[in-house]
Amino acid sequence: MIRMFSRTGAGAAALAGIGVLITAGCSTDASSTESSSDEGPVTLNFAWWGGDDRAALQQEVIDAFEAENPGISISAEYSNYDDFWTKLNTQAAANDLPDIFTVIDPFMYDYIDNGRLLDLTTVSDAVDLETIPENLFSMVTKDGAVYGTPSGVASFGVVADPQIFNEAGVDLPDGDTWTWDDVVTTAGAVTAATPEVAGFVLPTDSQVASIWVRQQGEDWGPVDGSAQGLGFTVESMADYWSWVEDLVASGGTQAPDAAIEAASAGGGIEQSPLALHTAAMGVISANQLGALEEAAGREFVFLNWPGESQAPELGAWAKPGTFYAVDATTEHPEEAALFVDFITNSVDAAEVMGFERGVQPNPEVVEALQDSLTPADQRFADYITSLTAMDLQPFHLQDTGAGSVQVSTFDEVNQEVLFGNQTPAEAAQSLYDQMEAALSGS
Amino acid sequence: MARTRQPVSPRQKRQERAAIAFMLPWFIGAVGITLGPMVASLYLSFTEYNLLTAPQWVGFDNYVAMANDPNVAKSLAVTFSYVLIGTPINLVIALAVAMALNRGLRGLNFYRSVYYLPSLLGGSVAVGVLWRRIFGSDGLVNQFLGLLGIESDTSWVANPDSALWTLILLHAWTFGSAMVIFLAGLRQVPEELHEAASLDGAGATRKFWHVTLPLLTPILFFNLVLGIINSFTTFTQAYIVSGGTGAPAKSTLFYALYLYQQAFGTRHAMGYASALAWLLFLIVGLLTAVNFWASRKWVHYAS
């Protein structure tokens, strides 16, 4: 059964709440119905974020699990990313978390630090953790306890539309050697030749900037791994925003207001400029290549991040995007772990989901999938493999407080630069100061 | 006052019970959904509370942090411009349309419903989405400008210079509820006063300023107070139009939106958000008090 979180759902819940209030007031000796937990079917709630396409796949996986485990039924809840966290946080406050749910950094650290997630090593007879390379657990391991299984390895990447380059008569850049300046000149050249097309989608979030600072041997979180303090310098951020200014000045990108409008519309990748053939290059979450190509009706190619061959360090990263976690207070830890095992390790489940949440963490599962992969999934997998083959820097944990404001603060300061309210240096200082003020130690 | 207990008839008793029964839903709502949460939020405003652990008492820390938070000042500035510009425009349009409709028009009910409709829809998600379409870079406004020969691909909702104005316009468009109340007020203006003024040689303008408007001031005052309170708590439109971010460059960072971000955004700082809510409560309360005080100077109640 799918129960979608919506306004009507919330309204119904509120009504139900009032109903409970009234019946609680009226009933005198209502004997609470004892749930027979040892016998009879066990019902578990499973909550994730995502759209309808993902939900359809996920439901198929649930059906397969229920067929294999007649004693357990899974009740599904899904909502979009923002609503998901609003709802999960509220459920956490009410001690009413779903039995199984998806989590992601940095928000999951609050849950781990506050003991809200089940240590999966306590149910390792039900969920097999040995099948997955140990380093994929590093983000959810604390003091020997493991708080989730990775759903898949993902990354962001630059994609280019060869057909647009062809039409513009501009050579596709060489991803192995291109520089940040090449991005600006190439983007400018594409737009100069085809004025309706943006050469490079204007970055409105912090993905590109994170690559930039990592190439300088920095990161949002401190590179000593202590998760205390900030890991980037004002100088690097100022350099990044100077590059953004160059990109805007080249004309090879969208007008800032158009880019902001598109970014805040909350539309999926199907409505992105890349899918609409109004941009030649842009940054995507790599596992969405298949969805992008389907929407655009053409093939894209991955390019390595610019500057990788010149910078002191490699900026690229590949990491588990999402984790499956279990409520620490679930009444059915064994059954919940069985389900986590199924969605993590079962080939049947993987055949349904494909690489929808990233390249599956279990190498045997990936091996078994080889024959059924779509071409786009194959290229996505190749991209991830090429990244993990390089000697990438780890992903450095952020301070919880600074991490919780990094995304939104970056976006705001970035807009100040795009609209010319702040110089790159001012913006860099502003970002640094605001994140420093949010450090959990201060 | 001395209470002499009078015998209560069964009929009175029945009525009393009925009254209580009818008040109960309101009472449950007022206590459970308004008063209870208010008291809780007052307590929470003195705590640090992230939903995952029990609230921790921090005294006035949240209030001190607010004083140093540039976003509080920014969101107050945005909200005040919205209130101070949007509310008067809204009321002027409402009064003008009400006057136009008050001329014994045929099909008044129809027009009244039509003009009231935006008030019902204006706060909805759908209209927020519609606004994005109208004022987007390839939206209706730019297409219309194109017809006039003005090339424009500005995204009015995503440009910091115009984004707030699109929301003020949306606010002005939802003049219906104030209009309905004005219309009811205009019907109370005695016709003989207008006739007497006409006999004295007063034109339409003089009649409006010296007869209609003074008699309408209690209604105007009512609409003003409600309008200001509603504008201060504006949330949905800004949330939808900016995708919940207050973008671009914080130009639509309404106070209620910033409060929501703090409470339900990535920080889930419930204690801080509660403190923000109480500041808003104080500001609105204070403004309303000032309004009532000032009303003695300009509101004429027929005695």
XYZ file of C-alpha atoms in Angstrom:
745
model
C 0.000 0.000 0.000
C 1.321 3.389 -0.925
C 0.539 6.238 1.375
C 1.713 9.460 -0.103
C 2.446 12.366 2.151
C 0.406 15.288 0.999
C -1.576 18.186 2.261
C -4.740 16.147 2.218
C -2.866 13.431 4.053
C -1.764 15.917 6.672
C -5.303 17.208 6.911
C -6.628 13.715 7.352
C -3.996 13.063 9.983
C -5.039 16.228 11.791
C -8.657 15.148 11.646
C -7.706 11.717 12.889
C -5.814 13.400 15.679
C -8.916 15.306 16.716
C -10.869 12.075 16.474
C -8.423 10.435 18.827
C -8.729 13.374 21.185
C -12.497 13.077 21.232
C -12.653 9.327 21.549
C -9.982 9.416 24.220
C -12.125 11.890 26.113
C -15.272 9.824 25.713
C -14.095 6.310 26.198
C -13.993 5.226 29.793
C -12.524 1.773 29.851
C -11.541 1.140 26.278
C -9.263 -1.841 26.489
C -6.273 -1.171 24.312
C -6.005 -3.770 21.641
C -2.942 -5.812 22.354
C -0.874 -6.440 19.292
C 0.180 -10.020 19.106
C 3.767 -9.369 18.121
C 4.978 -12.931 18.200
C 2.400 -14.411 15.898
C 0.608 -13.095 12.886
C 1.971 -10.815 10.223
C 4.417 -8.062 11.082
C 3.872 -4.703 9.393
C 6.846 -2.434 8.838
C 6.838 1.142 7.583
C 9.379 2.064 4.937
C 9.824 5.744 4.046
C 11.963 7.302 1.319
C 12.146 10.465 -0.765
C 11.643 10.543 -4.486
C 9.146 10.862 -7.265
C 6.514 8.590 -8.707
C 8.918 6.705 -10.966
C 11.056 5.666 -8.040
C 7.956 4.782 -6.045
C 6.723 2.429 -8.755
C 10.058 0.598 -8.776
C 10.248 0.559 -5.014
C 6.776 -0.924 -4.759
C 7.825 -3.732 -7.095
C 10.730 -4.491 -4.779
C 8.387 -4.477 -1.781
C 6.041 -6.910 -3.518
C 8.941 -9.239 -4.264
C 10.068 -9.092 -0.640
C 6.585 -9.795 0.674
C 6.277 -12.771 -1.661
C 9.484 -14.184 -0.223
C 8.578 -13.363 3.386
C 4.880 -14.092 3.887
C 4.993 -13.084 7.549
C 6.091 -9.511 6.868
C 4.232 -6.771 5.077
C 5.773 -3.437 4.179
C 3.801 -0.231 4.214
C 5.351 2.400 1.967
C 5.492 6.162 2.487
C 7.243 8.516 0.132
C 7.415 12.232 -0.475
C 9.699 14.742 -2.125
C 13.050 15.469 -0.555
C 12.126 18.592 1.440
C 8.850 17.220 2.753
C 10.555 13.957 3.600
C 12.897 15.605 6.074
C 10.204 17.818 7.536
C 8.086 14.775 8.159
C 10.930 12.585 9.409
C 12.090 15.223 11.890
C 8.557 15.587 13.180
C 8.168 11.831 13.490
C 11.472 11.670 15.334
C 10.223 14.260 17.813
C 7.087 12.186 18.354
C 9.123 8.967 18.729
C 7.189 7.628 15.789
C 9.859 7.038 13.160
C 9.179 4.626 10.301
C 10.827 1.249 10.874
C 13.054 1.659 7.824
C 13.937 4.890 6.045
C 16.509 6.468 3.743
C 19.017 8.962 5.152
C 21.815 11.071 3.713
C 24.692 13.187 4.950
C 24.942 15.627 6.590
C 21.418 15.348 8.043
C 21.870 11.750 9.136
C 24.592 12.735 11.584
C 22.030 14.301 13.902
C 20.235 10.971 13.900
C 23.405 8.970 14.469
C 24.720 11.268 17.189
C 21.408 11.184 19.033
C 21.112 7.410 18.977
C 18.055 7.304 16.734
C 19.390 4.669 14.307
C 19.773 0.953 14.962
C 23.292 -0.451 15.042
C 23.040 -3.003 12.244
C 25.853 -5.132 13.666
C 23.358 -6.179 16.358
C 21.188 -7.806 13.679
C 23.969 -9.032 11.407
C 22.373 -12.481 11.227
C 19.503 -10.851 9.317
C 21.412 -8.301 7.235
C 24.652 -9.342 5.577
C 27.165 -6.522 5.906
C 30.129 -8.588 4.709
C 29.070 -8.381 1.069
C 29.905 -4.687 0.810
C 33.392 -3.124 0.685
C 34.184 -1.790 4.107
C 35.100 1.725 2.983
C 31.515 2.265 1.842
C 30.461 2.118 5.484
C 32.898 4.789 6.661
C 30.280 7.542 6.670
C 27.841 5.593 8.862
C 30.316 3.883 11.176
C 30.848 5.305 14.626
C 32.692 3.538 17.443
C 32.373 0.207 15.652
C 28.608 0.517 15.229
C 27.153 0.584 11.693
C 24.056 2.708 11.208
C 23.017 1.996 7.651
C 23.701 0.197 4.399
C 24.674 2.183 1.323
C 22.070 2.223 -1.432
C 24.628 2.817 -4.144
C 27.706 4.770 -5.077
C 26.998 8.026 -6.843
C 28.670 11.239 -7.838
C 28.115 14.415 -9.727
C 29.641 14.957 -13.121
C 29.868 17.263 -16.113
C 27.922 16.072 -19.138
C 28.091 17.485 -22.650
C 25.637 17.243 -25.547
C 27.723 16.276 -28.622
C 24.907 17.141 -31.012
C 24.843 20.770 -29.860
C 28.625 20.993 -30.189
C 28.275 19.605 -33.677
C 25.647 22.156 -34.638
C 27.669 24.986 -33.165
C 30.800 23.848 -34.954
C 32.738 23.848 -31.700
C 35.074 21.002 -30.737
C 34.051 18.930 -27.746
C 36.549 19.670 -24.973
C 38.985 16.947 -23.940
C 37.786 15.949 -20.483
C 41.221 14.618 -19.534
C 43.037 17.901 -19.951
C 40.604 20.786 -19.953
C 40.990 23.715 -17.571
C 38.505 25.976 -15.822
C 39.367 28.676 -18.367
C 38.531 26.200 -21.138
C 35.034 25.935 -19.676
C 34.600 29.691 -20.007
C 35.973 29.936 -23.552
C 34.159 26.816 -24.775
C 30.872 27.919 -23.247
C 31.281 31.371 -24.768
C 32.070 29.878 -28.187
C 28.989 27.634 -28.147
C 26.668 30.482 -27.242
C 28.314 32.773 -29.773
C 27.592 30.208 -32.499
C 24.113 29.218 -31.278
C 22.677 32.139 -29.291
C 19.683 30.182 -28.011
C 21.939 27.717 -26.233
C 23.809 28.277 -22.987
C 27.311 26.851 -23.278
C 27.467 25.788 -19.639
C 24.567 25.708 -17.181
C 25.158 28.403 -14.585
C 25.879 26.659 -11.268
C 23.331 27.775 -8.663
C 24.339 25.327 -5.940
C 27.574 24.275 -4.286
C 28.441 21.154 -6.323
C 30.967 22.790 -8.644
C 32.409 24.867 -5.819
C 33.009 21.732 -3.783
C 35.105 20.294 -6.624
C 36.961 23.610 -6.831
C 37.979 23.691 -3.173
C 38.843 19.991 -3.153
C 41.255 20.591 -6.029
C 43.027 23.034 -3.719
C 43.383 20.303 -1.111
C 40.498 21.751 0.874
C 36.883 20.722 1.492
C 33.801 22.034 3.274
C 34.741 19.882 6.247
C 38.283 19.914 7.632
C 40.651 17.628 5.699
C 42.160 16.196 8.875
C 38.890 14.318 9.276
C 38.185 15.789 12.698
C 34.843 17.271 11.588
C 35.683 20.289 13.715
C 36.046 23.709 12.163
C 35.924 24.558 8.464
C 38.022 22.966 5.738
C 38.096 25.684 3.087
C 39.796 29.051 2.762
C 38.335 32.408 1.847
C 40.908 32.707 -0.969
C 39.767 29.542 -2.739
C 36.136 30.546 -2.549
C 36.946 34.016 -3.860
C 38.801 32.408 -6.780
C 35.800 30.201 -7.467
C 33.420 33.124 -7.613
C 35.826 35.023 -9.851
C 35.559 32.075 -12.210
C 31.756 32.269 -12.008
C 31.974 35.963 -12.881
C 34.167 35.094 -15.871
C 31.645 32.484 -16.971
C 28.786 34.996 -16.754
C 30.864 37.633 -18.543
C 31.619 35.219 -21.388
C 27.919 35.146 -22.208
C 28.120 31.376 -22.388
C 25.595 30.732 -19.645
C 22.059 31.675 -18.677
C 21.082 35.009 -17.220
C 21.260 34.686 -13.429
C 17.532 35.277 -12.971
C 16.627 32.608 -15.510
C 19.013 30.152 -13.853
C 17.627 30.873 -10.390
C 14.076 30.539 -11.654
C 14.852 27.165 -13.221
C 16.665 25.955 -10.115
C 13.925 26.976 -7.686
C 11.143 25.507 -9.818
C 11.905 22.164 -8.218
C 11.363 20.407 -11.528
C 13.145 17.178 -12.208
C 15.981 16.699 -14.641
C 13.348 16.282 -17.369
C 12.828 20.057 -17.290
C 16.490 21.005 -17.064
C 18.093 23.096 -19.824
C 20.155 20.051 -20.823
C 17.013 17.991 -21.406
C 15.409 20.866 -23.311
C 18.460 21.262 -25.599
C 19.052 24.794 -24.380
C 22.412 24.032 -22.784
C 25.483 22.294 -24.159
C 27.193 21.390 -20.891
C 26.092 21.131 -17.309
C 26.463 19.308 -14.030
C 24.143 16.438 -13.125
C 23.844 13.850 -10.424
C 25.517 11.073 -12.402
C 22.897 8.418 -11.666
C 20.351 10.592 -13.486
C 22.058 10.139 -16.845
C 19.428 7.623 -17.914
C 16.534 9.919 -16.974
C 18.231 12.842 -18.734
C 18.839 10.930 -21.947
C 15.307 9.639 -21.982
C 13.907 13.144 -21.590
C 16.314 14.706 -24.077
C 16.040 11.909 -26.594
C 19.776 11.947 -27.237
C 23.026 10.706 -25.781
C 25.327 12.728 -23.553
C 28.966 12.150 -22.681
C 30.628 12.494 -19.312
C 33.610 14.818 -19.095
C 35.979 14.797 -16.164
C 35.857 17.846 -13.936
C 37.813 20.751 -15.420
C 41.200 21.478 -13.903
C 41.757 17.947 -12.621
C 45.013 17.548 -14.547
C 46.432 20.917 -13.424
C 45.217 21.286 -9.840
C 47.274 20.167 -6.831
C 44.661 17.543 -5.936
C 41.834 15.636 -7.589
C 38.533 17.303 -6.824
C 36.182 14.528 -7.896
C 34.453 12.330 -5.372
C 32.383 9.197 -5.428
C 30.462 8.154 -2.379
C 27.338 6.378 -1.292
C 24.537 8.842 -1.879
C 21.836 7.412 0.311
C 21.772 4.908 3.158
C 19.026 2.597 4.380
C 18.628 2.943 8.124
C 16.448 1.325 10.793
C 14.709 3.104 13.656
C 16.593 2.344 16.880
C 13.329 1.746 18.716
C 11.599 -0.453 16.144
C 9.608 -3.302 17.623
C 10.824 -5.637 14.892
C 14.572 -5.141 14.400
C 15.091 -8.602 12.902
C 12.349 -8.209 10.314
C 13.456 -4.692 9.471
C 17.007 -5.938 9.001
C 15.729 -8.693 6.701
C 14.159 -6.050 4.497
C 17.309 -3.906 4.522
C 19.243 -6.990 3.501
C 16.814 -7.597 0.652
C 17.027 -4.088 -0.804
C 20.797 -4.038 -0.344
C 21.936 -7.496 -1.355
C 19.213 -9.133 -3.418
C 19.773 -9.450 -7.134
C 16.007 -9.539 -7.629
C 15.659 -6.134 -5.986
C 18.622 -4.742 -7.914
C 17.173 -5.927 -11.204
C 14.096 -3.830 -10.514
C 15.830 -0.725 -9.162
C 18.842 -0.777 -11.469
C 21.247 2.045 -10.623
C 18.414 4.344 -9.637
C 20.133 5.192 -6.340
C 23.680 4.769 -7.615
C 25.875 1.822 -8.521
C 24.905 -1.028 -6.194
C 27.405 -1.426 -3.337
C 27.515 -5.225 -3.498
C 29.992 -6.205 -6.274
C 28.253 -9.562 -6.798
C 24.988 -7.785 -7.439
C 26.635 -5.479 -9.981
C 28.180 -8.516 -11.658
C 24.794 -10.201 -11.895
C 23.282 -7.053 -13.393
C 25.817 -6.693 -16.213
C 23.610 -8.261 -18.871
C 20.460 -6.342 -18.058
C 21.961 -2.838 -17.899
C 20.674 -0.099 -20.183
C 23.364 1.695 -22.192
C 22.953 4.800 -20.034
C 23.315 2.788 -16.836
C 26.395 1.154 -18.349
C 27.999 4.550 -19.064
C 27.060 5.765 -15.596
C 28.679 2.668 -14.093
C 31.763 3.203 -16.255
C 31.997 6.794 -15.057
C 31.819 5.740 -11.415
C 34.360 2.967 -12.023
C 36.728 5.421 -13.693
C 36.411 7.724 -10.689
C 36.955 5.037 -8.085
C 39.965 3.800 -10.087
C 41.606 7.175 -9.512
C 43.204 7.990 -6.215
C 40.365 10.232 -5.028
C 40.453 12.156 -1.807
C 37.988 10.960 0.777
C 34.854 12.915 1.458
C 35.566 14.930 4.582
C 32.915 15.065 7.255
C 31.566 18.459 8.169
C 30.899 19.880 11.560
C 27.195 19.171 12.204
C 26.273 22.816 12.758
C 28.202 24.206 9.803
C 27.074 21.312 7.624
C 23.441 22.029 8.337
C 23.686 25.579 6.947
C 26.302 25.035 4.215
C 23.872 24.260 1.404
C 21.444 27.109 2.011
C 24.080 29.685 2.943
C 26.106 28.899 -0.136
C 23.068 29.297 -2.375
C 22.231 32.665 -0.832
C 25.735 34.071 -1.038
C 26.089 32.731 -4.573
C 23.043 34.775 -5.568
C 24.623 37.896 -4.113
C 27.533 37.333 -6.491
C 25.348 36.506 -9.478
C 23.322 39.694 -9.059
C 26.413 41.776 -8.479
C 25.605 42.697 -4.871
C 28.885 41.319 -3.569
C 32.353 40.883 -5.021
C 33.842 37.391 -5.000
C 36.056 38.361 -2.071
C 33.159 39.764 -0.045
C 31.029 36.739 -0.796
C 33.795 34.314 0.177
C 34.286 36.121 3.463
C 30.538 36.190 4.077
C 30.186 32.444 3.466
C 33.117 31.701 5.726
C 31.830 33.939 8.513
C 28.302 32.573 8.398
C 29.453 28.954 8.449
C 31.932 29.687 11.200
C 29.145 31.230 13.264
C 27.118 28.043 12.797
C 29.867 25.695 14.048
C 28.349 23.500 16.699
C 31.200 24.255 19.074
C 30.588 28.008 19.020
C -21.936 41.894 41.936
C -24.289 40.003 44.114
C -25.510 36.824 42.586
C -28.994 35.855 43.371
C -29.448 32.326 42.279
C -32.516 32.019 40.167
C -34.208 28.743 39.540
C -33.065 27.322 36.235
C -35.780 26.000 34.028
C -35.220 22.725 32.173
C -35.495 24.712 28.978
C -32.634 26.968 30.012
C -30.599 23.953 30.977
C -31.169 22.388 27.605
C -30.123 25.601 25.908
C -27.033 25.808 28.011
C -26.056 22.299 27.106
C -26.680 23.021 23.467
C -24.547 26.139 23.702
C -21.711 24.187 25.256
C -22.033 21.480 22.626
C -21.830 24.067 19.864
C -18.851 25.786 21.445
C -16.965 22.573 22.027
C -15.416 22.231 18.563
C -14.198 25.810 18.748
C -12.940 25.259 22.267
C -11.008 22.125 21.323
C -9.490 24.017 18.415
C -8.647 27.098 20.453
C -7.024 25.141 23.265
C -5.539 22.250 21.329
C -4.398 24.009 18.182
C -3.843 27.621 19.242
C -3.431 28.164 22.947
C -1.585 24.960 23.800
C 1.021 25.318 21.061
C 1.432 28.999 21.956
C 2.286 28.194 25.543
C 4.573 25.394 24.370
C 6.336 27.701 21.921
C 6.884 30.293 24.640
C 8.658 27.633 26.663
C 10.554 26.312 23.636
C 11.745 29.813 22.768
C 13.943 29.620 25.854
C 15.379 26.260 24.848
C 17.561 24.673 22.248
C 15.457 21.983 20.626
C 16.317 20.047 17.452
C 13.411 17.588 17.606
C 15.761 14.646 18.114
C 16.687 15.277 21.734
C 14.792 16.786 24.632
C 14.732 20.609 24.774
C 17.598 22.173 26.725
C 17.006 25.359 28.687
C 19.226 28.162 27.352
C 17.576 31.237 28.856
C 17.573 34.243 26.569
C 20.226 32.849 24.190
C 17.814 32.578 21.286
C 16.690 36.172 21.680
C 20.258 37.397 21.892
C 21.134 35.395 18.770
C 18.215 36.985 16.947
C 19.572 40.442 17.639
C 22.816 39.436 15.920
C 21.245 37.529 13.055
C 21.373 39.604 9.841
C 18.634 37.451 8.343
C 16.207 38.580 11.024
C 16.771 42.200 10.072
C 16.615 41.337 6.384
C 13.389 39.362 6.682
C 11.813 42.106 8.797
C 12.756 44.660 6.146
C 11.215 42.510 3.405
C 8.070 41.904 5.435
C 7.639 45.544 6.400
C 7.941 46.704 2.796
C 5.375 44.109 1.845
C 2.981 45.219 4.570
C 3.479 48.962 4.168
C 3.166 48.921 0.378
C 0.898 45.957 -0.201
C -1.803 46.582 2.392
C -2.694 50.154 1.316
C -2.774 49.148 -2.357
C -4.950 46.194 -1.477
C -7.380 48.378 0.488
C -7.590 51.121 -2.139
C -8.431 48.605 -4.847
C -10.927 46.876 -2.575
C -12.698 50.144 -1.813
C -12.678 51.276 -5.429
C -14.190 48.038 -6.670
C -16.708 48.018 -3.827
C -17.799 51.563 -4.773
C -18.118 50.543 -8.400
C -20.217 47.543 -7.472
C -22.393 49.540 -5.099
C -24.276 51.388 -7.829
C -27.220 49.044 -7.898
C -25.580 46.975 -10.556
C -27.504 44.151 -12.162
C -25.989 40.770 -11.288
C -24.185 42.131 -8.260
C -23.955 38.699 -6.687
C -22.152 37.405 -9.722
C -19.564 40.194 -9.779
C -19.102 40.017 -6.053
C -18.294 36.320 -6.341
C -15.972 36.863 -9.260
C -13.969 39.545 -7.480
C -13.962 37.585 -4.278
C -12.518 34.531 -5.966
C -8.873 35.688 -5.933
C -9.073 36.056 -2.150
C -9.947 32.415 -1.872
C -7.302 31.338 -4.351
C -4.542 33.866 -3.668
C -3.064 31.987 -0.758
C -3.133 28.669 -2.525
C -0.252 26.683 -3.873
C -1.820 26.663 -7.315
C -1.745 30.436 -7.603
C 1.844 30.516 -6.412
C 2.702 28.163 -9.242
C 0.601 30.243 -11.637
C 2.500 33.374 -10.575
C 5.770 31.721 -11.481
C 4.349 31.001 -14.919
C 3.067 34.524 -15.443
C 6.217 36.290 -14.292
C 8.766 33.710 -15.430
C 11.299 34.392 -18.149
C 9.038 32.914 -20.822
C 5.864 33.801 -18.963
C 2.763 35.734 -19.922
C 4.109 39.129 -18.934
C 7.115 38.867 -21.214
C 4.979 37.523 -24.050
C 2.639 40.472 -23.625
C 5.595 42.874 -23.604
C 6.771 41.124 -26.751
C 3.456 41.940 -28.437
C 4.063 45.581 -27.568
C 7.427 45.314 -29.214
C 9.402 45.260 -25.970
C 11.853 42.378 -25.958
C 12.222 41.008 -22.435
C 13.410 37.700 -21.067
C 13.726 38.900 -17.504
C 12.459 36.435 -14.964
C 10.444 38.808 -12.799
C 10.119 36.266 -10.009
C 13.853 35.513 -9.960
C 15.218 39.022 -10.271
C 15.988 40.606 -6.894
C 14.719 43.999 -8.096
C 11.281 42.762 -9.063
C 10.575 39.539 -7.156
C 9.045 41.237 -4.132
C 6.895 43.413 -6.391
C 5.357 40.376 -8.044
C 4.294 39.217 -4.585
C 2.953 42.659 -3.681
C 0.945 42.523 -6.885
C -0.371 39.110 -5.896
C -1.340 40.600 -2.551
C -3.133 43.499 -4.240
C -4.997 41.074 -6.488
C -6.514 39.306 -3.497
C -8.597 42.338 -2.541
C -11.848 40.336 -2.480
C -12.371 39.790 1.225
C -11.772 43.452 2.070
C -14.046 44.382 -0.838
C -16.924 42.271 0.445
C -16.668 43.943 3.830
C -16.497 47.414 2.251
C -19.513 46.566 0.171
C -21.481 45.651 3.270
C -20.314 48.905 4.877
C -21.306 51.001 1.869
C -24.818 49.609 2.042
C -25.097 51.007 5.564
C -24.400 54.555 4.428
C -27.833 56.216 4.596
C -29.001 57.363 1.193
C -30.592 60.497 2.656
C -27.182 61.822 3.671
C -26.026 61.630 0.058
C -29.257 63.291 -1.034
C -28.836 66.055 1.502
C -25.253 66.609 0.352
C -26.415 66.727 -3.262
C -28.987 69.332 -2.394
C -26.228 71.370 -0.807
C -24.429 71.210 -4.116
C -21.746 68.640 -3.273
C -20.233 66.774 -6.226
C -19.321 63.109 -6.272
C -15.830 63.746 -4.983
C -16.976 65.871 -2.064
C -19.659 63.356 -1.201
C -17.055 60.612 -1.118
C -14.605 62.498 1.098
C -17.126 64.115 3.408
C -19.970 61.633 3.624
C -19.038 58.148 2.509
C -15.502 57.890 3.797
C -16.112 59.214 7.331
C -19.031 56.833 7.744
C -16.906 54.020 6.400
C -13.948 54.567 8.727
C -14.908 51.805 11.183
C -14.956 49.352 8.279
C -11.721 50.756 6.923
C -10.161 50.369 10.329
C -11.321 46.780 10.588
C -9.922 45.952 7.160
C -6.672 47.730 7.940
C -6.062 45.822 11.153
C -6.875 42.470 9.572
C -4.911 43.318 6.445
C -1.793 44.191 8.409
C -1.976 41.049 10.512
C -2.509 38.849 7.479
C 0.318 40.466 5.537
C 2.729 39.963 8.385
C 2.074 36.258 8.436
C 2.309 35.801 4.664
C 3.968 32.519 3.890
C 2.531 30.363 1.122
C 3.067 32.746 -1.789
C 6.683 33.422 -0.912
C 7.321 29.755 -0.251
C 5.995 28.650 -3.625
C 7.339 31.491 -5.723
C 10.875 31.208 -4.360
C 10.822 27.454 -3.921
C 11.055 27.910 -0.166
C 14.393 29.733 -0.277
C 13.457 33.415 -0.143
C 15.413 33.736 -3.376
C 16.615 35.646 -5.271
C 19.270 37.115 -2.997
C 16.859 36.994 -0.037
C 14.583 39.533 -1.703
C 11.487 37.484 -0.817
C 12.733 36.206 2.524
C 9.523 36.905 4.426
C 9.688 36.695 8.165
C 7.302 33.736 8.303
C 9.352 31.995 5.633
C 12.590 32.515 7.528
C 10.889 31.194 10.652
C 9.804 28.098 8.732
C 13.316 27.589 7.360
C 14.757 27.677 10.852
C 12.146 25.267 12.214
C 11.778 22.759 9.409
C 14.849 23.397 7.282
C 18.152 21.658 7.667
C 18.845 23.226 11.064
C 15.489 22.219 12.576
C 16.165 24.803 15.256
C 12.748 24.688 16.892
C 13.758 26.760 19.893
C 15.117 29.558 17.748
C 12.068 29.432 15.487
C 9.804 29.687 18.522
C 11.667 32.789 19.644
C 11.212 34.223 16.139
C 7.504 33.491 16.379
C 7.234 35.384 19.625
C 9.019 38.399 18.194
C 6.515 38.386 15.336
C 3.690 38.092 17.836
C 5.014 41.086 19.777
C 5.501 43.178 16.643
C 2.024 42.454 15.332
C 0.506 42.983 18.777
C 2.294 46.288 19.178
C 1.291 47.501 15.723
C -2.301 46.554 16.387
C -2.228 48.434 19.679
C -0.806 51.499 17.922
C -3.493 51.112 15.311
C -6.219 51.092 17.935
C -4.727 54.084 19.660
C -4.430 56.040 16.416
C -7.931 55.018 15.401
C -9.379 57.394 17.977
C -8.123 60.254 15.830
C -9.711 59.194 12.573
C -12.364 56.554 13.052
C -15.905 57.915 13.463
C -18.350 55.622 15.130
C -21.925 56.629 14.626
C -23.285 57.136 18.082
